[in-house]
Short mmCIF file of N, CA, C and O in Angstrom, two decimals:
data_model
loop_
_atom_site.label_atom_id
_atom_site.label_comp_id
_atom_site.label_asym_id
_atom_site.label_seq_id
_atom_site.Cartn_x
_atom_site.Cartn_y
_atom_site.Cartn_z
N UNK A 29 -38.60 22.42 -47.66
CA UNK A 29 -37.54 22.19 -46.70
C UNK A 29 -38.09 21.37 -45.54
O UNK A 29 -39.05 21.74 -44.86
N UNK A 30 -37.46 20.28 -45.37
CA UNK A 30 -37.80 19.27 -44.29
C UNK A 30 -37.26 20.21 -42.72
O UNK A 30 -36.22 20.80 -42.43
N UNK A 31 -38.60 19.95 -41.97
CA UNK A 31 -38.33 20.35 -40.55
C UNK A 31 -37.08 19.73 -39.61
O UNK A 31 -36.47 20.23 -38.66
N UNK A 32 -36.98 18.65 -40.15
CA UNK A 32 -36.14 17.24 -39.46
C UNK A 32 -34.75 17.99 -39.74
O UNK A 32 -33.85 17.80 -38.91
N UNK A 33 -34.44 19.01 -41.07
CA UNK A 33 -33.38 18.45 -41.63
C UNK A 33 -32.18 19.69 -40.46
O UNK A 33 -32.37 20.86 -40.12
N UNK A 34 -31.50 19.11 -40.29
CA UNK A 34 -29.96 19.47 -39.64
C UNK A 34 -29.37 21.43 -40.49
O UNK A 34 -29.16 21.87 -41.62
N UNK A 35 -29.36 21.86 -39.35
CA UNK A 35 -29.17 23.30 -39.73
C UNK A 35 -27.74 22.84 -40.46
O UNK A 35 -26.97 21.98 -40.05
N UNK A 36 -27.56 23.88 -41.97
CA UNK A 36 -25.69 23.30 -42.28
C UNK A 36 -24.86 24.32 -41.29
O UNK A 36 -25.65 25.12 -40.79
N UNK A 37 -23.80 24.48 -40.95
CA UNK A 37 -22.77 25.09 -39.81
C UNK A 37 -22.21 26.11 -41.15
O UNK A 37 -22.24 27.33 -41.00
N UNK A 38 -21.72 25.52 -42.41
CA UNK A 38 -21.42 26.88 -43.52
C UNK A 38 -22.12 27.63 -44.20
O UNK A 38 -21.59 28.64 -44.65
N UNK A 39 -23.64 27.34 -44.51
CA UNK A 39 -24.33 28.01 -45.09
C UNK A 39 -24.10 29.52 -44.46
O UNK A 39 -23.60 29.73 -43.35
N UNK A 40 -24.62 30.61 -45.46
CA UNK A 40 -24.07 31.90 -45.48
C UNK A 40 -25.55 32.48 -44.26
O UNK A 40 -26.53 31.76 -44.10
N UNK A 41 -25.45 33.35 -43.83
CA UNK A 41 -26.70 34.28 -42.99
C UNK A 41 -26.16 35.61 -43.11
O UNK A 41 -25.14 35.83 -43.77
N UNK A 42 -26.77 36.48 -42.51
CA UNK A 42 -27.29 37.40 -42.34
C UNK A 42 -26.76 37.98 -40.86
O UNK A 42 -27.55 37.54 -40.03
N UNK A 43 -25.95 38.63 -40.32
CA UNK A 43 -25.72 39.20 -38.97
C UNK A 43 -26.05 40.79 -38.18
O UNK A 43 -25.06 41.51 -38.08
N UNK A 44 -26.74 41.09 -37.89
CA UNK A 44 -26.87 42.92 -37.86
C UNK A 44 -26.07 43.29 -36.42
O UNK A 44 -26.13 42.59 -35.41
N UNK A 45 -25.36 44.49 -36.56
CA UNK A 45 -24.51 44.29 -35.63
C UNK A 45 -24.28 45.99 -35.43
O UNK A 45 -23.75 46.77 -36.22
N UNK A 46 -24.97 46.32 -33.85
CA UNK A 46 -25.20 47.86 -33.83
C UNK A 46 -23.49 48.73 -33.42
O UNK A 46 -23.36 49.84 -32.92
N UNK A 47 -22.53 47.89 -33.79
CA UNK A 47 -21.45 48.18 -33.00
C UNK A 47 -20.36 47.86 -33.99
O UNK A 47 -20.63 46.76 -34.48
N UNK A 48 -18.63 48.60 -34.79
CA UNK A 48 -17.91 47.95 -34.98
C UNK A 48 -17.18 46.80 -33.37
O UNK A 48 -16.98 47.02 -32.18
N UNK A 49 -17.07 46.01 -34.00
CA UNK A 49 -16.39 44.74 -32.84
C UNK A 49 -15.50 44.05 -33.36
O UNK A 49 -15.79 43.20 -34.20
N UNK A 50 -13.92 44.34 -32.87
CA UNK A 50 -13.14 43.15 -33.25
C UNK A 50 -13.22 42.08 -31.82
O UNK A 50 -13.27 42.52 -30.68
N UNK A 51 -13.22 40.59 -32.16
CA UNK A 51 -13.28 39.90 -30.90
C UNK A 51 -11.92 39.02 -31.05
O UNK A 51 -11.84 38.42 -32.12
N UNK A 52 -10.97 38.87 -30.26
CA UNK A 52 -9.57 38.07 -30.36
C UNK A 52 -10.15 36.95 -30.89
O UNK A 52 -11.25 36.55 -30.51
N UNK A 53 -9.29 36.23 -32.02
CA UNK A 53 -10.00 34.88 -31.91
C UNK A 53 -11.02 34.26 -33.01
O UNK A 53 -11.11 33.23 -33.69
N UNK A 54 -11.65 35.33 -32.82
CA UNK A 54 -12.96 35.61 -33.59
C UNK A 54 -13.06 36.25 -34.95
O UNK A 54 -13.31 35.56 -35.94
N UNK A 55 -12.90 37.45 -35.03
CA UNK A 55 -12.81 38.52 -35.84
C UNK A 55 -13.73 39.42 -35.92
O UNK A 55 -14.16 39.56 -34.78
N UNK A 56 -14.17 39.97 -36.49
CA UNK A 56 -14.54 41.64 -36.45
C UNK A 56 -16.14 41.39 -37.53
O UNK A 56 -16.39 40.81 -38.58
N UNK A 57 -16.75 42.04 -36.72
CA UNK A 57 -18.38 42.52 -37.30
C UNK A 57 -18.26 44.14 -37.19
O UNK A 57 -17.84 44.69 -36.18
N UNK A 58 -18.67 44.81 -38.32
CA UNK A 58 -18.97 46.07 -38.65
C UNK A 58 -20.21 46.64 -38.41
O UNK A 58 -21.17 45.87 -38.44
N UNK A 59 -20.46 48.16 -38.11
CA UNK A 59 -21.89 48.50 -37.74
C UNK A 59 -22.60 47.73 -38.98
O UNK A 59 -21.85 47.56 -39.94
N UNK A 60 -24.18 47.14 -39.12
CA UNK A 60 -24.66 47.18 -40.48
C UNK A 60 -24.90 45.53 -39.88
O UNK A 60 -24.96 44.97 -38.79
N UNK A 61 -25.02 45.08 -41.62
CA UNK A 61 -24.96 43.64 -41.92
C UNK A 61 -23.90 42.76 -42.40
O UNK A 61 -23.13 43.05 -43.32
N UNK A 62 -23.89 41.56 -41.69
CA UNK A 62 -22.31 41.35 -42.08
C UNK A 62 -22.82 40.27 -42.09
O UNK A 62 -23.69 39.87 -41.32
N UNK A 63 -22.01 39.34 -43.53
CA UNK A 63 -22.74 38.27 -43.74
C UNK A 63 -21.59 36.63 -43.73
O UNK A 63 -20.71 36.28 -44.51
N UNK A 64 -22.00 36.15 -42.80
CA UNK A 64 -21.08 34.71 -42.43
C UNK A 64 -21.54 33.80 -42.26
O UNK A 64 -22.71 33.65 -42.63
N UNK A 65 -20.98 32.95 -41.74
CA UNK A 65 -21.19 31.11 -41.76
C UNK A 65 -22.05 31.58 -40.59
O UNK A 65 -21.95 32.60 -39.91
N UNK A 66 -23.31 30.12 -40.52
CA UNK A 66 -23.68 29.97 -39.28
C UNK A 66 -23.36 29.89 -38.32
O UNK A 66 -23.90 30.37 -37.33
N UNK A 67 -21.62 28.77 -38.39
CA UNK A 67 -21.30 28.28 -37.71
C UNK A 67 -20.56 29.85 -36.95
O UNK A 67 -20.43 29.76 -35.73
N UNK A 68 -20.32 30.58 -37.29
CA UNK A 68 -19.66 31.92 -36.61
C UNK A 68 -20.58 32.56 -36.41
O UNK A 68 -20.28 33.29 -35.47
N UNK A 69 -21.91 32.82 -36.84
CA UNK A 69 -22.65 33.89 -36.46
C UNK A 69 -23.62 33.42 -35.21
O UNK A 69 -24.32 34.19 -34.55
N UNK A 70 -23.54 32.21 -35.05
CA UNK A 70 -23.72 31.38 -33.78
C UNK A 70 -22.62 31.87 -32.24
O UNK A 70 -22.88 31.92 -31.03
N UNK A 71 -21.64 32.08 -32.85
CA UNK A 71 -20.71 32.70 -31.54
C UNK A 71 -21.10 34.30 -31.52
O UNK A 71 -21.39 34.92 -30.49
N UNK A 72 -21.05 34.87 -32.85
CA UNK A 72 -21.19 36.68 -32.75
C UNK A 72 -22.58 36.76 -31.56
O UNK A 72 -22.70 37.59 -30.66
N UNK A 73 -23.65 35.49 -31.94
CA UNK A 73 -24.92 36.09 -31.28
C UNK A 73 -24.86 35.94 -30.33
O UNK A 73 -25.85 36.29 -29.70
N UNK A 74 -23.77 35.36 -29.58
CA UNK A 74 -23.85 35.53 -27.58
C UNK A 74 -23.78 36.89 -27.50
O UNK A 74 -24.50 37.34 -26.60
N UNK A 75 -23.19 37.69 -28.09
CA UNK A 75 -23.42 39.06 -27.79
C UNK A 75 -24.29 40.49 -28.05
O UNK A 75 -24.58 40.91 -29.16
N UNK A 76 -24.60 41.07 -26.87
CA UNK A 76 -25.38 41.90 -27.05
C UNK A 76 -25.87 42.43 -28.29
O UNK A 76 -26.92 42.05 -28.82
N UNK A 77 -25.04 43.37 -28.79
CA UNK A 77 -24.92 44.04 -29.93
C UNK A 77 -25.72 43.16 -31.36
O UNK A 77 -26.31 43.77 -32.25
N UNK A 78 -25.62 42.06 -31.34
CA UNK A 78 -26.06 41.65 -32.16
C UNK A 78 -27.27 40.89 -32.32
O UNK A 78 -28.00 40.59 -31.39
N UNK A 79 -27.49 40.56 -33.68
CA UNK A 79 -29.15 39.50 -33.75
C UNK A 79 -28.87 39.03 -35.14
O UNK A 79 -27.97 39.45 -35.88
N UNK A 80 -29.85 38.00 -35.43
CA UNK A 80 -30.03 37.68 -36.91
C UNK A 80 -30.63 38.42 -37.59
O UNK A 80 -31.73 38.76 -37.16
N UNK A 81 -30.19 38.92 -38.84
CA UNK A 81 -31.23 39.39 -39.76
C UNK A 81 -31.78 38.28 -40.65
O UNK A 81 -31.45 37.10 -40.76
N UNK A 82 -32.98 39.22 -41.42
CA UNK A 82 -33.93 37.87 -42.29
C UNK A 82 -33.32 38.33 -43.64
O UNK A 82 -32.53 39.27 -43.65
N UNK A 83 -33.62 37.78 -44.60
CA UNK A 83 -32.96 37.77 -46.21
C UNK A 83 -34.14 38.99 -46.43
O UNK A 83 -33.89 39.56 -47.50
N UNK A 84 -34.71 39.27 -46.11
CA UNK A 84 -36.33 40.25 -46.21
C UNK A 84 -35.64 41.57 -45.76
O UNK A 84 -35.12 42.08 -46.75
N UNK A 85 -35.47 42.25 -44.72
CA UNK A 85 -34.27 42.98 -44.14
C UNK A 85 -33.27 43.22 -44.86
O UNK A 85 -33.10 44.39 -45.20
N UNK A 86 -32.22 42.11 -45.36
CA UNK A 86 -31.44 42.66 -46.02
C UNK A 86 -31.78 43.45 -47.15
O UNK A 86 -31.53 44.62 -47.47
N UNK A 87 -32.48 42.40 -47.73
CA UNK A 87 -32.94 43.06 -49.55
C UNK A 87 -33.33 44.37 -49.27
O UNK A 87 -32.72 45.37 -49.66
N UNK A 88 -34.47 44.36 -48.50
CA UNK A 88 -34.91 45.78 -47.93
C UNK A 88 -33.94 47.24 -48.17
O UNK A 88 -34.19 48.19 -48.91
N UNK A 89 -32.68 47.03 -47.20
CA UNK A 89 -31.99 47.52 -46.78
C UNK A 89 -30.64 47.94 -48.30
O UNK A 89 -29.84 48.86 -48.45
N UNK A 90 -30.94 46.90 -49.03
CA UNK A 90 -29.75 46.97 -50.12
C UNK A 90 -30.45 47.53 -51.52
O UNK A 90 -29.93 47.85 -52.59
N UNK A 91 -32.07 47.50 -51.00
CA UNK A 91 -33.19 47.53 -52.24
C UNK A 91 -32.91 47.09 -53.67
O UNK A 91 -32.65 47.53 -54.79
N UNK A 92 -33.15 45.76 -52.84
CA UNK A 92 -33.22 44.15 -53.97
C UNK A 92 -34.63 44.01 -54.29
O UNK A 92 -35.00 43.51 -55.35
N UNK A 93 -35.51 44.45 -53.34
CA UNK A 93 -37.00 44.42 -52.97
C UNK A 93 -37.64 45.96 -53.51
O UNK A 93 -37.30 46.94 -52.85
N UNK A 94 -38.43 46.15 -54.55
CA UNK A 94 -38.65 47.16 -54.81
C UNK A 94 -40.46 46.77 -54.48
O UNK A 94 -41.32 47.65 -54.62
#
């Protein structure tokens, strides 16, 4: 993967989110992992409650990773 190359805005991520949250506008993240476009999980992360998770974390968490 080229350093240069342009984050995509739809590719899927990873969101962890210590709070249900509906936001007007927006829509709703559940306690857990909730998984969306960059381009939205870029707005969820102005807020507290939340962070990125890693694909490592998830698997972890869904035990994809044994």
């Amino acid at each position: 993967m080229s350093e240069n190359k342009e984050l995509d805005p739809k590719e899927k991520v990873a969101v962890h989110s210590t709070r249900n949250v509906f936001w007007d506008g927006v829509g709703r993240v559940k306690t857990g992992y909730n998984i969306m476009t960059r381009e939205k999980a870029e707005v969820w992360l102005t807020r507290n409650h939340t962070r990125l998770a890693t694909p490592e974390e998830v698997s972890r968490e869904f035990n994809l990773i044994r």
